[in-house]
PDB file of C-alpha atoms in Angstrom:
ATOM      1  CA  MET F  15      11.650 -16.154  42.881  1.00 29.00           C
ATOM      2  CA  ALA F  16      12.345 -18.532  40.014  1.00 38.00           C
ATOM      3  CA  THR F  17      13.515 -17.061  36.759  1.00 41.00           C
ATOM      4  CA  THR F  18      11.445 -17.395  33.605  1.00 42.00           C
ATOM      5  CA  ASN F  19      13.750 -20.109  32.311  1.00 45.00           C
ATOM      6  CA  GLU F  20      13.517 -22.033  35.585  1.00 43.00           C
ATOM      7  CA  ARG F  21       9.715 -21.851  35.552  1.00 45.00           C
ATOM      8  CA  LEU F  22       9.536 -23.062  31.982  1.00 46.00           C
ATOM      9  CA  ALA F  23      12.012 -25.865  32.581  1.00 48.00           C
ATOM     10  CA  GLU F  24      10.178 -26.947  35.737  1.00 49.00           C
ATOM     11  CA  SER F  25       6.896 -27.020  33.839  1.00 46.00           C
ATOM     12  CA  GLY F  26       8.482 -29.281  31.251  1.00 46.00           C
ATOM     13  CA  ARG F  27       9.957 -31.562  33.907  1.00 45.00           C
ATOM     14  CA  GLU F  28       6.660 -31.919  35.767  1.00 47.00           C
ATOM     15  CA  ALA F  29       4.824 -32.789  32.589  1.00 45.00           C
ATOM     16  CA  ALA F  30       7.489 -35.301  31.601  1.00 47.00           C
ATOM     17  CA  LEU F  31       7.243 -37.000  34.989  1.00 48.00           C
ATOM     18  CA  ALA F  32       3.485 -37.284  34.457  1.00 65.00           C
ATOM     19  CA  ASP F  33       4.204 -38.911  31.072  1.00 85.00           C
ATOM     20  CA  ASP F  34       1.583 -37.000  29.118  1.00 95.00           C
ATOM     21  CA  TYR F  35       2.818 -38.237  25.745  1.00 97.00           C
ATOM     22  CA  GLY F  36      -0.087 -38.500  23.317  1.00 95.00           C
ATOM     23  CA  LEU F  37      -2.709 -37.235  25.775  1.00 97.00           C
ATOM     24  CA  THR F  38      -5.202 -34.839  24.204  1.00 97.00           C
ATOM     25  CA  ALA F  39      -5.104 -31.253  25.395  1.00 97.00           C
ATOM     26  CA  GLU F  40      -8.117 -29.400  26.747  1.00 97.00           C
ATOM     27  CA  PRO F  41     -10.279 -28.095  25.239  1.00 97.00           C
ATOM     28  CA  SER F  42     -10.281 -30.992  22.813  1.00 98.00           C
ATOM     29  CA  TRP F  43      -9.832 -30.233  19.133  1.00 98.00           C
ATOM     30  CA  ARG F  44     -12.445 -32.893  18.414  1.00 98.00           C
ATOM     31  CA  GLU F  45     -15.150 -30.670  19.924  1.00 97.00           C
ATOM     32  CA  VAL F  46     -14.458 -27.706  17.628  1.00 98.00           C
ATOM     33  CA  ASP F  47     -16.687 -27.042  14.606  1.00 98.00           C
ATOM     34  CA  TRP F  48     -13.675 -26.501  12.354  1.00 98.00           C
ATOM     35  CA  PRO F  49     -15.567 -25.814   9.083  1.00 97.00           C
ATOM     36  CA  ARG F  50     -17.101 -22.765  10.765  1.00 97.00           C
ATOM     37  CA  HIS F  51     -13.633 -21.308  11.291  1.00 98.00           C
ATOM     38  CA  LEU F  52     -12.112 -22.047   7.882  1.00 98.00           C
ATOM     39  CA  ARG F  53     -11.464 -19.097   5.571  1.00 98.00           C
ATOM     40  CA  ARG F  54      -9.813 -18.257   2.253  1.00 98.00           C
ATOM     41  CA  ALA F  55      -8.051 -14.999   1.506  1.00 98.00           C
ATOM     42  CA  GLN F  56      -6.701 -13.492  -1.685  1.00 97.00           C
ATOM     43  CA  LEU F  57      -3.408 -11.926  -0.659  1.00 96.00           C
ATOM     44  CA  GLY F  58      -2.233 -10.220  -3.806  1.00 92.00           C
ATOM     45  CA  ALA F  59      -1.555 -12.956  -6.317  1.00 92.00           C
ATOM     46  CA  VAL F  60      -1.595 -15.651  -3.614  1.00 96.00           C
ATOM     47  CA  THR F  61      -4.652 -17.541  -2.375  1.00 97.00           C
ATOM     48  CA  VAL F  62      -4.355 -18.816   1.173  1.00 98.00           C
ATOM     49  CA  ASN F  63      -6.554 -21.244   3.065  1.00 98.00           C
ATOM     50  CA  PHE F  64      -6.475 -20.680   6.816  1.00 98.00           C
ATOM     51  CA  VAL F  65      -8.309 -21.231  10.063  1.00 98.00           C
ATOM     52  CA  ALA F  66      -9.055 -18.387  12.469  1.00 98.00           C
ATOM     53  CA  LEU F  67     -10.741 -18.480  15.855  1.00 97.00           C
ATOM     54  CA  GLY F  68     -10.852 -16.694  19.171  1.00 97.00           C
ATOM     55  CA  ASP F  69     -12.653 -13.646  20.543  1.00 90.00           C
ATOM     56  CA  ALA F  70     -12.071 -10.582  18.352  1.00 85.00           C
ATOM     57  CA  ARG F  71     -12.619  -8.426  21.459  1.00 86.00           C
ATOM     58  CA  ALA F  72      -9.740 -10.040  23.339  1.00 87.00           C
ATOM     59  CA  GLU F  73      -6.939  -7.622  24.132  1.00 91.00           C
ATOM     60  CA  ALA F  74      -4.247 -10.275  24.435  1.00 96.00           C
ATOM     61  CA  MET F  75      -1.610 -10.550  21.726  1.00 97.00           C
ATOM     62  CA  PRO F  76      -2.806 -12.591  18.709  1.00 98.00           C
ATOM     63  CA  VAL F  77      -0.838 -15.657  17.633  1.00 98.00           C
ATOM     64  CA  VAL F  78      -0.257 -16.971  14.125  1.00 98.00           C
ATOM     65  CA  PHE F  79       0.845 -20.617  13.864  1.00 99.00           C
ATOM     66  CA  VAL F  80       3.071 -21.649  10.935  1.00 98.00           C
ATOM     67  CA  HIS F  81       3.492 -25.284   9.936  1.00 98.00           C
ATOM     68  CA  GLY F  82       6.606 -26.958   8.571  1.00 96.00           C
ATOM     69  CA  LEU F  83       7.541 -28.964   5.497  1.00 93.00           C
ATOM     70  CA  SER F  84       4.834 -31.448   4.479  1.00 90.00           C
ATOM     71  CA  GLY F  85       2.536 -29.715   6.943  1.00 96.00           C
ATOM     72  CA  GLN F  86      -0.755 -27.891   7.008  1.00 97.00           C
ATOM     73  CA  TRP F  87      -2.714 -25.844   9.543  1.00 98.00           C
ATOM     74  CA  GLN F  88      -3.812 -29.074  11.237  1.00 98.00           C
ATOM     75  CA  ASN F  89      -0.275 -29.462  12.609  1.00 98.00           C
ATOM     76  CA  TRP F  90      -1.622 -27.174  15.356  1.00 98.00           C
ATOM     77  CA  LEU F  91      -4.898 -28.986  16.095  1.00 98.00           C
ATOM     78  CA  GLU F  92      -3.966 -29.611  19.705  1.00 98.00           C
ATOM     79  CA  ASN F  93      -2.905 -26.016  20.342  1.00 98.00           C
ATOM     80  CA  LEU F  94      -5.333 -23.729  18.520  1.00 98.00           C
ATOM     81  CA  PRO F  95      -8.390 -24.320  20.761  1.00 98.00           C
ATOM     82  CA  PHE F  96      -6.295 -23.765  23.888  1.00 98.00           C
ATOM     83  CA  ALA F  97      -4.681 -20.547  22.661  1.00 98.00           C
ATOM     84  CA  ALA F  98      -8.037 -19.262  21.395  1.00 98.00           C
ATOM     85  CA  LEU F  99      -9.432 -19.262  24.937  1.00 96.00           C
ATOM     86  CA  SER F 100      -7.648 -15.979  25.604  1.00 95.00           C
ATOM     87  CA  ARG F 101      -6.850 -14.409  22.220  1.00 97.00           C
ATOM     88  CA  ARG F 102      -7.301 -14.440  18.475  1.00 98.00           C
ATOM     89  CA  VAL F 103      -5.356 -17.132  16.665  1.00 98.00           C
ATOM     90  CA  ALA F 104      -4.839 -18.122  13.050  1.00 98.00           C
ATOM     91  CA  ALA F 105      -3.000 -20.853  11.171  1.00 98.00           C
ATOM     92  CA  PRO F 106      -2.535 -20.879   7.383  1.00 98.00           C
ATOM     93  CA  ASP F 107      -1.856 -23.570   4.870  1.00 98.00           C
ATOM     94  CA  LEU F 108       1.291 -22.123   3.315  1.00 98.00           C
ATOM     95  CA  PRO F 109       1.138 -21.832  -0.503  1.00 97.00           C
ATOM     96  CA  GLY F 110       1.679 -25.273  -2.012  1.00 97.00           C
ATOM     97  CA  PHE F 111       0.434 -27.079   1.108  1.00 97.00           C
ATOM     98  CA  GLY F 112      -2.929 -28.077   2.486  1.00 97.00           C
ATOM     99  CA  ARG F 113      -5.631 -26.360   0.465  1.00 97.00           C
ATOM    100  CA  SER F 114      -3.520 -23.371  -0.547  1.00 98.00           C
ATOM    101  CA  PRO F 115      -2.508 -23.671  -4.208  1.00 96.00           C
ATOM    102  CA  LEU F 116       1.077 -23.446  -5.365  1.00 95.00           C
ATOM    103  CA  PRO F 117       1.793 -19.930  -6.709  1.00 92.00           C
ATOM    104  CA  ALA F 118       2.169 -19.431 -10.438  1.00 88.00           C
ATOM    105  CA  GLY F 119       5.679 -20.465 -11.423  1.00 82.00           C
ATOM    106  CA  GLY F 120       6.020 -22.688  -8.385  1.00 76.00           C
ATOM    107  CA  GLU F 121       9.077 -20.888  -6.982  1.00 84.00           C
ATOM    108  CA  LEU F 122       9.120 -20.659  -3.204  1.00 94.00           C
ATOM    109  CA  SER F 123      11.472 -19.058  -0.694  1.00 96.00           C
ATOM    110  CA  ILE F 124      11.626 -18.433   3.029  1.00 97.00           C
ATOM    111  CA  PRO F 125      11.266 -14.622   2.574  1.00 97.00           C
ATOM    112  CA  PHE F 126       8.254 -15.231   0.306  1.00 97.00           C
ATOM    113  CA  TYR F 127       6.584 -17.387   2.937  1.00 98.00           C
ATOM    114  CA  ALA F 128       7.341 -14.783   5.610  1.00 98.00           C
ATOM    115  CA  SER F 129       5.699 -12.132   3.442  1.00 97.00           C
ATOM    116  CA  VAL F 130       2.605 -14.326   3.008  1.00 98.00           C
ATOM    117  CA  VAL F 131       2.252 -14.704   6.780  1.00 98.00           C
ATOM    118  CA  ALA F 132       2.670 -10.936   7.192  1.00 98.00           C
ATOM    119  CA  ARG F 133      -0.018 -10.277   4.570  1.00 98.00           C
ATOM    120  CA  LEU F 134      -2.354 -12.713   6.294  1.00 98.00           C
ATOM    121  CA  CYS F 135      -1.855 -10.830   9.559  1.00 98.00           C
ATOM    122  CA  ASP F 136      -2.673  -7.597   7.707  1.00 98.00           C
ATOM    123  CA  HIS F 137      -5.823  -9.236   6.361  1.00 98.00           C
ATOM    124  CA  LEU F 138      -6.849 -10.273   9.876  1.00 97.00           C
ATOM    125  CA  GLY F 139      -6.066  -6.885  11.391  1.00 96.00           C
ATOM    126  CA  PHE F 140      -3.244  -8.175  13.591  1.00 97.00           C
ATOM    127  CA  GLU F 141      -1.140  -5.063  14.195  1.00 96.00           C
ATOM    128  CA  ARG F 142       1.242  -6.830  16.548  1.00 97.00           C
ATOM    129  CA  TYR F 143       1.429 -10.560  17.085  1.00 98.00           C
ATOM    130  CA  VAL F 144       3.362 -13.618  18.211  1.00 98.00           C
ATOM    131  CA  VAL F 145       4.538 -16.118  15.598  1.00 98.00           C
ATOM    132  CA  CYS F 146       4.708 -19.800  16.482  1.00 98.00           C
ATOM    133  CA  GLY F 147       6.488 -22.043  13.978  1.00 98.00           C
ATOM    134  CA  ASN F 148       7.551 -25.665  13.751  1.00 98.00           C
ATOM    135  CA  SER F 149      10.537 -26.857  11.686  1.00 96.00           C
ATOM    136  CA  MET F 150      10.500 -24.876   8.408  1.00 97.00           C
ATOM    137  CA  GLY F 151       7.772 -22.784  10.016  1.00 98.00           C
ATOM    138  CA  GLY F 152      10.235 -21.799  12.737  1.00 98.00           C
ATOM    139  CA  LEU F 153      12.687 -20.550  10.128  1.00 98.00           C
ATOM    140  CA  ILE F 154       9.865 -18.584   8.480  1.00 98.00           C
ATOM    141  CA  ALA F 155       8.940 -17.122  11.876  1.00 98.00           C
ATOM    142  CA  ALA F 156      12.530 -15.964  12.450  1.00 98.00           C
ATOM    143  CA  GLN F 157      12.638 -14.377   8.995  1.00 98.00           C
ATOM    144  CA  LEU F 158       9.368 -12.568   9.711  1.00 98.00           C
ATOM    145  CA  ALA F 159      10.764 -11.250  12.992  1.00 98.00           C
ATOM    146  CA  LEU F 160      13.668  -9.774  11.038  1.00 98.00           C
ATOM    147  CA  ASP F 161      11.370  -8.316   8.387  1.00 98.00           C
ATOM    148  CA  GLN F 162       8.750  -6.933  10.784  1.00 97.00           C
ATOM    149  CA  PRO F 163      10.556  -6.134  14.057  1.00 97.00           C
ATOM    150  CA  GLN F 164       7.924  -3.654  15.220  1.00 96.00           C
ATOM    151  CA  ARG F 165       5.076  -6.095  14.692  1.00 98.00           C
ATOM    152  CA  VAL F 166       6.465  -9.460  15.807  1.00 98.00           C
ATOM    153  CA  ARG F 167       6.370  -9.259  19.588  1.00 98.00           C
ATOM    154  CA  GLY F 168       7.354 -12.820  20.352  1.00 98.00           C
ATOM    155  CA  LEU F 169       8.557 -16.075  18.777  1.00 98.00           C
ATOM    156  CA  VAL F 170       7.725 -19.642  19.744  1.00 98.00           C
ATOM    157  CA  LEU F 171      10.003 -21.974  17.802  1.00 98.00           C
ATOM    158  CA  VAL F 172       9.463 -25.732  17.864  1.00 98.00           C
ATOM    159  CA  SER F 173      12.508 -27.589  16.503  1.00 98.00           C
ATOM    160  CA  PRO F 174      13.150 -24.807  13.974  1.00 97.00           C
ATOM    161  CA  ALA F 175      15.084 -25.390  10.772  1.00 95.00           C
ATOM    162  CA  GLY F 176      17.934 -23.045   9.909  1.00 91.00           C
ATOM    163  CA  VAL F 177      21.061 -24.480  11.510  1.00 90.00           C
ATOM    164  CA  SER F 178      21.729 -28.030  10.311  1.00 84.00           C
ATOM    165  CA  SER F 179      19.497 -27.354   7.300  1.00 77.00           C
ATOM    166  CA  ALA F 180      21.813 -24.500   6.346  1.00 68.00           C
ATOM    167  CA  THR F 181      24.759 -26.904   6.002  1.00 64.00           C
ATOM    168  CA  VAL F 182      25.550 -30.169   4.250  1.00 44.00           C
ATOM    169  CA  ARG F 183      24.270 -32.077   7.292  1.00 44.00           C
ATOM    170  CA  ALA F 184      20.708 -31.882   5.998  1.00 46.00           C
ATOM    171  CA  LEU F 185      20.129 -35.513   5.023  1.00 47.00           C
ATOM    172  CA  PRO F 186      17.761 -36.332   7.947  1.00 53.00           C
ATOM    173  CA  VAL F 187      15.492 -33.483   6.895  1.00 50.00           C
ATOM    174  CA  VAL F 188      15.344 -34.813   3.337  1.00 52.00           C
ATOM    175  CA  VAL F 189      14.770 -38.405   4.412  1.00 50.00           C
ATOM    176  CA  ALA F 190      12.072 -37.519   6.932  1.00 51.00           C
ATOM    177  CA  GLY F 191      10.289 -35.186   4.554  1.00 51.00           C
ATOM    178  CA  SER F 192      10.337 -37.757   1.774  1.00 52.00           C
ATOM    179  CA  ALA F 193       9.020 -40.447   4.127  1.00 50.00           C
ATOM    180  CA  ILE F 194       6.129 -38.272   5.250  1.00 51.00           C
ATOM    181  CA  ARG F 195       5.335 -37.465   1.657  1.00 49.00           C
ATOM    182  CA  LEU F 196       5.115 -41.132   0.746  1.00 49.00           C
ATOM    183  CA  VAL F 197       2.982 -41.821   3.806  1.00 49.00           C
ATOM    184  CA  GLY F 198       0.646 -39.041   2.719  1.00 48.00           C
ATOM    185  CA  VAL F 199       0.146 -40.603  -0.711  1.00 48.00           C
ATOM    186  CA  TYR F 200      -0.488 -43.995   0.865  1.00 49.00           C
ATOM    187  CA  GLY F 201      -2.647 -42.496   3.584  1.00 45.00           C
ATOM    188  CA  ARG F 202      -5.088 -40.881   1.167  1.00 52.00           C
ATOM    189  CA  ARG F 203      -5.797 -44.296  -0.300  1.00 54.00           C
ATOM    190  CA  PHE F 204      -5.738 -46.433   2.802  1.00 49.00           C
ATOM    191  CA  HIS F 205      -5.775 -43.801   5.548  1.00 50.00           C
ATOM    192  CA  GLY F 206      -8.317 -45.616   7.722  1.00 53.00           C
ATOM    193  CA  ALA F 207      -6.257 -48.778   7.931  1.00 54.00           C
ATOM    194  CA  VAL F 208      -2.954 -46.944   8.373  1.00 55.00           C
ATOM    195  CA  ALA F 209      -4.303 -44.703  11.109  1.00 56.00           C
ATOM    196  CA  ARG F 210      -5.839 -47.580  13.047  1.00 58.00           C
ATOM    197  CA  ARG F 211      -2.716 -49.751  13.069  1.00 63.00           C
ATOM    198  CA  PRO F 212      -0.009 -48.773  15.576  1.00 64.00           C
ATOM    199  CA  ARG F 213       2.698 -50.607  13.605  1.00 69.00           C
ATOM    200  CA  ALA F 214       1.786 -48.759  10.412  1.00 68.00           C
ATOM    201  CA  ARG F 215       1.915 -45.438  12.239  1.00 72.00           C
ATOM    202  CA  ALA F 216       5.284 -46.330  13.734  1.00 67.00           C
ATOM    203  CA  LEU F 217       6.656 -47.260  10.319  1.00 70.00           C
ATOM    204  CA  GLY F 218       5.377 -44.178   8.519  1.00 76.00           C
ATOM    205  CA  LEU F 219       5.904 -41.537  11.201  1.00 87.00           C
ATOM    206  CA  GLY F 220       8.846 -42.936  13.139  1.00 87.00           C
ATOM    207  CA  LEU F 221      11.235 -40.250  11.922  1.00 89.00           C
ATOM    208  CA  VAL F 222       8.894 -37.472  12.983  1.00 93.00           C
ATOM    209  CA  ALA F 223       7.400 -38.563  16.299  1.00 95.00           C
ATOM    210  CA  LYS F 224       9.180 -40.447  19.058  1.00 95.00           C
ATOM    211  CA  HIS F 225       6.212 -42.757  19.716  1.00 95.00           C
ATOM    212  CA  PRO F 226       3.796 -42.602  16.766  1.00 93.00           C
ATOM    213  CA  GLU F 227       2.046 -45.724  17.995  1.00 91.00           C
ATOM    214  CA  ARG F 228       0.944 -43.760  21.075  1.00 94.00           C
ATOM    215  CA  LEU F 229      -0.650 -40.968  19.080  1.00 94.00           C
ATOM    216  CA  ALA F 230      -4.398 -41.222  18.599  1.00 94.00           C
ATOM    217  CA  PRO F 231      -5.221 -42.544  15.102  1.00 92.00           C
ATOM    218  CA  ASP F 232      -7.342 -39.529  14.143  1.00 93.00           C
ATOM    219  CA  LEU F 233      -4.655 -37.100  15.309  1.00 95.00           C
ATOM    220  CA  ALA F 234      -1.934 -38.996  13.418  1.00 92.00           C
ATOM    221  CA  PHE F 235      -3.939 -38.737  10.235  1.00 90.00           C
ATOM    222  CA  GLU F 236      -5.357 -35.229  10.568  1.00 93.00           C
ATOM    223  CA  GLY F 237      -2.294 -33.690  12.166  1.00 94.00           C
ATOM    224  CA  LEU F 238       0.485 -35.375  10.183  1.00 91.00           C
ATOM    225  CA  ILE F 239      -0.369 -37.802   7.379  1.00 87.00           C
ATOM    226  CA  LYS F 240      -3.090 -35.769   5.689  1.00 86.00           C
ATOM    227  CA  GLY F 241      -0.841 -32.819   4.909  1.00 85.00           C
ATOM    228  CA  ALA F 242       1.807 -34.773   3.006  1.00 82.00           C
ATOM    229  CA  GLY F 243       2.229 -35.313  -0.717  1.00 83.00           C
ATOM    230  CA  LYS F 244       1.460 -31.716  -1.701  1.00 91.00           C
ATOM    231  CA  PRO F 245       3.021 -29.866  -4.671  1.00 93.00           C
ATOM    232  CA  GLY F 246       4.891 -27.440  -2.431  1.00 95.00           C
ATOM    233  CA  PHE F 247       7.100 -30.121  -0.913  1.00 93.00           C
ATOM    234  CA  GLU F 248      10.047 -30.120  -3.318  1.00 91.00           C
ATOM    235  CA  PRO F 249      10.287 -26.350  -3.939  1.00 93.00           C
ATOM    236  CA  ALA F 250       9.877 -25.651  -0.215  1.00 94.00           C
ATOM    237  CA  LEU F 251      12.552 -28.223   0.607  1.00 92.00           C
ATOM    238  CA  ARG F 252      14.929 -26.523  -1.840  1.00 90.00           C
ATOM    239  CA  ALA F 253      14.071 -23.154  -0.292  1.00 93.00           C
ATOM    240  CA  THR F 254      14.823 -24.400   3.216  1.00 93.00           C
ATOM    241  CA  LEU F 255      18.066 -26.262   2.609  1.00 90.00           C
ATOM    242  CA  GLY F 256      20.960 -23.859   2.524  1.00 86.00           C
ATOM    243  CA  TYR F 257      18.962 -20.862   3.754  1.00 93.00           C
ATOM    244  CA  ASP F 258      21.160 -19.469   6.490  1.00 92.00           C
ATOM    245  CA  LEU F 259      19.979 -16.946   9.084  1.00 94.00           C
ATOM    246  CA  ARG F 260      22.490 -17.839  11.767  1.00 94.00           C
ATOM    247  CA  ASP F 261      24.508 -14.652  11.463  1.00 94.00           C
ATOM    248  CA  ARG F 262      21.338 -12.550  11.696  1.00 96.00           C
ATOM    249  CA  LEU F 263      19.690 -14.179  14.691  1.00 97.00           C
ATOM    250  CA  GLY F 264      21.264 -11.609  17.005  1.00 97.00           C
ATOM    251  CA  GLU F 265      19.277  -8.884  15.222  1.00 97.00           C
ATOM    252  CA  ILE F 266      15.960 -10.306  16.406  1.00 97.00           C
ATOM    253  CA  GLU F 267      14.601  -8.134  19.179  1.00 95.00           C
ATOM    254  CA  ALA F 268      11.527 -10.151  20.126  1.00 97.00           C
ATOM    255  CA  PRO F 269      11.718 -12.606  23.031  1.00 98.00           C
ATOM    256  CA  ALA F 270      11.733 -16.244  21.990  1.00 98.00           C
ATOM    257  CA  LEU F 271      10.708 -19.555  23.469  1.00 98.00           C
ATOM    258  CA  VAL F 272      12.502 -22.478  21.818  1.00 98.00           C
ATOM    259  CA  VAL F 273      11.056 -25.956  22.446  1.00 98.00           C
ATOM    260  CA  TRP F 274      12.896 -29.051  21.255  1.00 98.00           C
ATOM    261  CA  GLY F 275      12.365 -32.778  21.553  1.00 98.00           C
ATOM    262  CA  ALA F 276      15.408 -34.504  23.013  1.00 97.00           C
ATOM    263  CA  ASP F 277      14.905 -37.354  20.535  1.00 97.00           C
ATOM    264  CA  ASP F 278      14.274 -35.278  17.418  1.00 97.00           C
ATOM    265  CA  ARG F 279      15.405 -37.375  14.439  1.00 94.00           C
ATOM    266  CA  VAL F 280      14.705 -34.711  11.822  1.00 93.00           C
ATOM    267  CA  ILE F 281      16.638 -31.718  13.174  1.00 94.00           C
ATOM    268  CA  PRO F 282      19.205 -32.622  15.850  1.00 94.00           C
ATOM    269  CA  VAL F 283      18.711 -31.234  19.331  1.00 96.00           C
ATOM    270  CA  ARG F 284      22.254 -29.868  19.300  1.00 95.00           C
ATOM    271  CA  ASP F 285      20.919 -27.094  17.036  1.00 96.00           C
ATOM    272  CA  ALA F 286      18.957 -25.779  20.015  1.00 97.00           C
ATOM    273  CA  GLU F 287      22.095 -24.391  21.620  1.00 96.00           C
ATOM    274  CA  VAL F 288      22.841 -22.338  18.504  1.00 96.00           C
ATOM    275  CA  TRP F 289      19.439 -20.669  18.734  1.00 97.00           C
ATOM    276  CA  LYS F 290      19.859 -20.191  22.480  1.00 97.00           C
ATOM    277  CA  SER F 291      23.299 -18.597  22.134  1.00 97.00           C
ATOM    278  CA  ARG F 292      22.513 -16.327  19.179  1.00 97.00           C
ATOM    279  CA  LEU F 293      19.061 -14.986  19.984  1.00 98.00           C
ATOM    280  CA  ARG F 294      19.138 -11.993  22.325  1.00 96.00           C
ATOM    281  CA  ARG F 295      16.269 -13.097  24.549  1.00 96.00           C
ATOM    282  CA  CYS F 296      15.746 -16.835  24.397  1.00 97.00           C
ATOM    283  CA  GLU F 297      14.279 -19.400  26.764  1.00 97.00           C
ATOM    284  CA  LEU F 298      15.103 -22.994  25.819  1.00 98.00           C
ATOM    285  CA  VAL F 299      13.124 -26.031  26.934  1.00 98.00           C
ATOM    286  CA  ILE F 300      14.196 -29.524  25.851  1.00 97.00           C
ATOM    287  CA  LEU F 301      11.493 -32.134  26.351  1.00 97.00           C
ATOM    288  CA  PRO F 302      12.664 -35.693  27.059  1.00 97.00           C
ATOM    289  CA  ASP F 303      11.324 -38.670  25.127  1.00 97.00           C
ATOM    290  CA  THR F 304       9.913 -36.380  22.435  1.00 98.00           C
ATOM    291  CA  GLY F 305      10.512 -36.091  18.693  1.00 97.00           C
ATOM    292  CA  HIS F 306      10.165 -33.380  16.061  1.00 97.00           C
ATOM    293  CA  VAL F 307       6.554 -32.308  16.669  1.00 98.00           C
ATOM    294  CA  ALA F 308       6.379 -31.565  20.387  1.00 98.00           C
ATOM    295  CA  GLN F 309       3.150 -29.606  19.957  1.00 98.00           C
ATOM    296  CA  LEU F 310       1.385 -32.802  18.847  1.00 98.00           C
ATOM    297  CA  GLU F 311       3.326 -35.331  20.887  1.00 98.00           C
ATOM    298  CA  ARG F 312       3.049 -33.527  24.231  1.00 98.00           C
ATOM    299  CA  PRO F 313       0.324 -30.919  23.674  1.00 98.00           C
ATOM    300  CA  ARG F 314      -0.456 -30.507  27.365  1.00 97.00           C
ATOM    301  CA  THR F 315       3.158 -29.713  28.150  1.00 97.00           C
ATOM    302  CA  PHE F 316       3.525 -27.502  25.115  1.00 98.00           C
ATOM    303  CA  ASN F 317       0.349 -25.545  25.844  1.00 98.00           C
ATOM    304  CA  ARG F 318       1.472 -24.838  29.403  1.00 97.00           C
ATOM    305  CA  LEU F 319       4.789 -23.527  28.125  1.00 98.00           C
ATOM    306  CA  LEU F 320       3.005 -21.488  25.466  1.00 98.00           C
ATOM    307  CA  ALA F 321       0.600 -19.967  28.004  1.00 98.00           C
ATOM    308  CA  SER F 322       3.445 -18.958  30.309  1.00 97.00           C
ATOM    309  CA  PHE F 323       5.348 -17.325  27.460  1.00 98.00           C
ATOM    310  CA  LEU F 324       2.290 -15.511  26.093  1.00 98.00           C
ATOM    311  CA  GLU F 325       1.513 -14.145  29.548  1.00 96.00           C
ATOM    312  CA  GLN F 326       4.967 -12.590  29.614  1.00 96.00           C
ATOM    313  CA  VAL F 327       4.486 -11.089  26.168  1.00 97.00           C
ATOM    314  CA  ASP F 328       1.066  -9.707  27.130  1.00 95.00           C
ATOM    315  CA  THR F 329       2.449  -8.034  30.254  1.00 92.00           C
ATOM    316  CA  GLY F 330       5.681  -6.886  28.626  1.00 87.00           C
ATOM    317  CA  ALA F 331       7.779  -8.835  31.125  1.00 70.00           C
TER     318      ALA F 331
END
């Protein structure tokens, strides 16, 4: 019988051979009545905008999705409807991003963001849960697993920050984040034209996605461009750069699935081996011809990997 890692890797290889880049996952996010699922919560002194869906009666482990720098909950548009078929799911706009206001004082940190996600899970009644994070969101997820080891039962990390971003080799993160921010400002003014033109998408999102011109225009805007240019960008960038959890990764007890694009231009794929070697229980899948946002670039592949991992968490395998 194939090992878990072999099954996950084979799933990734099959999907890559089918070349599913940019193909919409099922069920389609375009068929969801998103306003019906949007919520706001007052979590102490912090106001958080979030989306929540799924059957409250489902016994499967809930999942909370955490976006990265210059992101918003829509970074998970292609994944939320799929995950919600079998469980409760939620995705917040972190303070300073999306429609969540920047906290008073404007100071942000990775532990603060982890505490916000934990408080949101309290608000939703998630006693135990899986955390899925991309980029900065992956670093937040790892911090939360350290802070709440009895509650975080699994980690899904998509190109997580925390290795190169903890050293002086952080320039690609800064450049990519700044580029997305500028695209967001431009996109709010001319978003229709930018989204419709493949060359404009390639120019604005080329550091983030491997083939932005192959992403659907509405997904490029809703999932990437729309979340940029928010007041949390600079303080969150400062909070991420230099924050080093590498020596603590071995303390994380929860199993982890790490997914990385082989052509990630924001956080180098070589960082994946650090996560693989330092986490106690880690499955690593590297997707070929994929950039920094695998969950949006190859949602069908990603959702299959996610489903396989969540099944293991649900059964305690």
